[in-house]
Short mmCIF file of C-alpha atoms in Angstrom, two decimals:
data_model
loop_
_atom_site.label_atom_id
_atom_site.label_comp_id
_atom_site.label_asym_id
_atom_site.label_seq_id
_atom_site.Cartn_x
_atom_site.Cartn_y
_atom_site.Cartn_z
CA ARG A 28 0.00 0.00 0.00
CA LEU A 29 2.87 2.38 0.71
CA ARG A 30 4.31 1.69 -2.72
CA GLU A 31 0.94 2.40 -4.32
CA LEU A 32 0.92 5.76 -2.55
CA GLY A 33 4.30 6.58 -4.12
CA TYR A 34 6.63 5.81 -1.22
CA PRO A 35 9.68 3.67 -2.11
CA VAL A 36 10.01 0.60 0.10
CA GLU A 37 13.27 -1.35 -0.09
CA ALA A 38 13.14 -5.06 0.76
CA THR A 39 16.17 -7.21 1.65
CA ARG A 40 16.01 -11.01 1.90
CA GLY A 41 17.86 -13.22 4.35
CA LEU A 42 18.39 -13.40 8.11
CA ASP A 43 19.51 -9.77 8.26
CA GLY A 44 16.81 -8.69 5.80
CA GLY A 45 13.75 -6.60 6.27
CA TYR A 46 11.87 -3.62 4.92
CA GLN A 47 13.04 -0.04 4.89
CA LEU A 48 11.42 3.16 3.72
CA GLY A 49 13.66 4.53 0.97
CA PRO A 50 14.51 8.15 0.10
CA GLY A 51 12.45 10.06 -2.42
CA GLY A 52 8.83 9.46 -3.14
CA ARG A 53 6.19 12.14 -3.30
CA LEU A 54 6.60 15.51 -1.65
CA PRO A 55 5.11 15.60 1.84
CA PRO A 56 2.54 18.29 2.69
CA LEU A 57 4.10 21.65 3.56
CA LEU A 58 3.12 23.75 6.54
CA LEU A 59 3.92 27.42 5.90
CA THR A 60 3.58 30.56 7.96
CA ASP A 61 1.72 33.50 6.39
CA GLU A 62 5.02 35.27 5.66
CA GLU A 63 6.51 32.16 4.04
CA ALA A 64 3.46 31.68 1.80
CA VAL A 65 3.59 35.31 0.61
CA ALA A 66 7.36 35.07 0.04
CA ILE A 67 6.96 31.91 -2.05
CA ALA A 68 4.17 33.44 -4.16
CA ILE A 69 6.23 36.58 -4.83
CA GLY A 70 9.30 34.47 -5.61
CA LEU A 71 7.32 32.38 -8.11
CA ARG A 72 6.09 35.54 -9.85
CA ASN A 73 9.69 36.68 -10.21
CA ALA A 74 10.81 33.22 -11.37
CA ALA A 75 8.22 33.28 -14.15
CA GLY A 76 10.03 36.27 -15.66
CA GLN A 77 13.54 34.86 -15.41
CA PRO A 78 15.51 34.08 -18.59
CA ILE A 79 15.65 30.35 -17.86
CA GLY A 80 14.10 28.17 -20.54
CA GLY A 81 11.37 25.87 -19.23
CA ILE A 82 11.00 27.43 -15.79
CA ALA A 83 8.24 29.94 -16.58
CA ASP A 84 5.49 27.33 -17.09
CA ALA A 85 6.46 25.45 -13.91
CA ALA A 86 6.57 28.68 -11.89
CA ILE A 87 3.18 29.85 -13.17
CA GLY A 88 1.61 26.43 -12.49
CA ALA A 89 2.94 26.39 -8.92
CA LEU A 90 1.86 30.01 -8.40
CA ILE A 91 -1.71 29.23 -9.47
CA LYS A 92 -1.89 26.31 -7.02
CA ILE A 93 -0.50 28.33 -4.11
CA THR A 94 -2.65 31.39 -4.86
CA GLN A 95 -5.81 29.26 -4.79
CA LEU A 96 -4.91 28.06 -1.29
CA LEU A 97 -4.10 31.49 0.14
CA PRO A 98 -6.65 33.13 2.45
CA PRO A 99 -8.20 36.30 0.95
CA GLY A 100 -6.02 38.62 3.06
CA LEU A 101 -2.76 37.02 1.95
CA ARG A 102 -3.94 36.82 -1.66
CA THR A 103 -4.52 40.60 -1.55
CA GLU A 104 -0.96 41.13 -0.26
CA VAL A 105 0.54 39.09 -3.10
CA GLU A 106 -1.57 40.90 -5.72
CA ALA A 107 -0.57 44.29 -4.24
CA VAL A 108 3.13 43.48 -4.53
CA ALA A 109 2.66 42.16 -8.08
CA ALA A 110 0.84 45.36 -9.08
CA ALA A 111 3.40 47.67 -7.48
CA VAL A 112 6.55 46.01 -8.78
CA SER A 113 7.21 45.98 -12.50
CA GLY A 114 9.59 43.54 -14.07
CA PRO A 115 12.24 44.27 -16.70
CA THR A 116 10.91 44.94 -20.17
CA SER A 117 14.13 44.33 -22.08
CA ARG A 118 14.82 41.06 -23.90
CA PHE A 119 16.71 38.46 -21.90
CA ASP A 120 19.08 35.89 -23.33
CA ASP A 121 17.49 32.55 -22.48
CA VAL A 122 19.38 30.02 -20.39
CA ALA A 123 18.30 26.37 -20.61
CA LEU A 124 17.14 25.02 -17.25
CA ASP A 125 19.22 21.84 -17.58
CA THR A 126 22.31 23.96 -18.34
CA LEU A 127 21.78 26.01 -15.19
CA THR A 128 21.10 22.87 -13.12
CA ILE A 129 24.22 20.99 -14.26
CA ILE A 130 26.49 24.01 -13.74
CA ALA A 131 25.01 24.85 -10.34
CA ARG A 132 25.33 21.24 -9.15
CA SER A 133 28.97 21.05 -10.29
CA SER A 134 29.71 24.35 -8.51
CA ARG A 135 28.10 23.13 -5.30
CA ASP A 136 29.82 19.72 -5.38
CA ASN A 137 33.26 21.04 -6.49
CA GLU A 138 33.32 18.86 -9.62
CA ARG A 139 35.21 19.80 -12.75
CA LEU A 140 33.09 20.75 -15.73
CA ARG A 141 33.43 20.60 -19.52
CA PHE A 142 31.31 22.57 -22.00
CA GLY A 143 31.29 24.23 -25.37
CA TYR A 144 31.61 28.02 -25.32
CA ARG A 145 31.15 30.86 -27.81
CA THR A 146 33.07 34.05 -26.96
CA TYR A 147 31.80 37.60 -27.53
CA SER A 148 33.93 37.73 -30.70
CA GLY A 149 32.10 34.66 -32.07
CA SER A 150 34.83 32.02 -31.81
CA ALA A 151 33.77 28.67 -30.37
CA GLY A 152 35.72 26.07 -28.43
CA GLU A 153 35.74 23.54 -25.62
CA ARG A 154 36.39 24.61 -22.02
CA HIS A 155 37.52 22.59 -18.99
CA VAL A 156 36.96 24.43 -15.71
CA GLU A 157 36.64 24.25 -11.96
CA PRO A 158 33.29 26.03 -11.40
CA HIS A 159 33.18 28.43 -8.46
CA GLN A 160 29.74 30.05 -8.47
CA VAL A 161 26.80 31.07 -10.68
CA VAL A 162 25.97 34.78 -10.55
CA PRO A 163 22.76 36.41 -11.86
CA LEU A 164 23.74 39.99 -12.70
CA GLY A 165 21.80 42.54 -14.69
CA ARG A 166 20.04 40.78 -17.56
CA ARG A 167 22.32 37.74 -17.69
CA TRP A 168 23.64 34.75 -15.75
CA TYR A 169 27.40 34.19 -15.37
CA LEU A 170 29.65 31.36 -14.26
CA VAL A 171 32.82 32.27 -12.37
CA ALA A 172 35.35 29.46 -12.79
CA TRP A 173 39.03 28.58 -12.83
CA ASP A 174 39.91 27.75 -16.45
CA LEU A 175 42.27 24.75 -16.37
CA ASP A 176 43.56 25.27 -19.93
CA ARG A 177 44.31 28.98 -19.44
CA ASN A 178 45.40 28.60 -15.81
CA ASP A 179 43.42 31.65 -14.73
CA TRP A 180 40.03 32.83 -13.49
CA ARG A 181 37.38 33.41 -16.15
CA THR A 182 33.77 34.57 -16.41
CA PHE A 183 31.38 32.73 -18.76
CA ARG A 184 27.92 33.80 -19.86
CA LEU A 185 25.50 30.91 -19.38
CA ASP A 186 23.58 31.69 -22.58
CA ARG A 187 26.80 31.03 -24.55
CA ILE A 188 27.49 27.66 -22.90
CA THR A 189 26.49 24.47 -24.71
CA GLU A 190 26.42 20.83 -23.60
CA PRO A 191 27.77 21.24 -20.05
CA ARG A 192 28.82 17.95 -18.46
CA SER A 193 30.39 17.13 -15.15
CA THR A 194 33.58 15.07 -15.32
CA GLY A 195 33.05 13.57 -11.85
CA ARG A 196 36.54 14.70 -10.79
CA ARG A 197 36.56 16.68 -7.54
CA PHE A 198 38.78 19.68 -6.81
CA ASP A 199 39.76 21.83 -3.84
CA PRO A 200 38.21 25.31 -4.18
CA ARG A 201 40.65 28.12 -5.00
CA THR A 202 40.65 31.59 -3.47
CA LEU A 203 38.77 34.04 -5.66
CA PRO A 204 40.76 37.25 -6.44
CA ALA A 205 37.82 39.45 -5.35
CA ALA A 206 35.57 40.01 -2.35
CA ASP A 207 32.90 37.76 -3.86
CA ALA A 208 31.78 36.25 -7.17
CA ALA A 209 29.43 39.14 -8.05
CA THR A 210 32.25 41.66 -7.58
CA TYR A 211 34.53 39.56 -9.80
CA VAL A 212 31.91 39.42 -12.56
CA THR A 213 31.42 43.19 -12.40
CA GLN A 214 35.19 43.75 -12.64
CA SER A 215 35.47 41.29 -15.55
CA ILE A 216 32.71 43.03 -17.51
CA ALA A 217 34.33 46.42 -16.94
CA SER A 218 37.67 45.14 -18.30
CA ILE A 219 36.25 43.88 -21.63
CA PRO A 220 37.78 45.87 -24.50
CA THR A 221 35.23 47.96 -26.40
CA ALA A 222 35.22 49.51 -29.86
CA HIS A 223 34.12 52.92 -28.58
CA HIS A 224 34.74 55.01 -25.49
CA VAL A 225 31.91 57.32 -24.50
CA GLU A 226 31.93 60.18 -22.00
#
């Protein structure tokens, strides 16, 4: 009956055998405070507008379900915030959800990463890096990583990355030459050579 309800049950035969409830299964019911419910609803509204391919539909679906369960007072709060805050109107460069997931997981687990990359000049090539952190900044997402082939820190735009894959090889994190990853990305963008200088 537990298996029919979606809970994994692991069975082991023999004298030392038995039954054990396995990890995974369906999500258990969530108990949220009023503040948490409002925060989740607002976060889902923001997520629906993010430049991540495939996340908008999931965010909107979850938002509809949560909004239907909110008491009238909380629903009014969420609608007030949505009406008062306008999102960006400029065009975002889409980032595939699986690309973001693979890169974020490799960054968290300190696993080396390989991917195809197209530079701002248009040249394409293969990169082998030690990912440090993913940074959403402005209208784009960036990966800060130690480039193993160039033996230096680099910043990569996620919308220019193709076919990211973890190598499974772990590494010891290096010290970033900046206060944090967002600061490093800002400094990297400022150092990009430009065709024109405007005052």
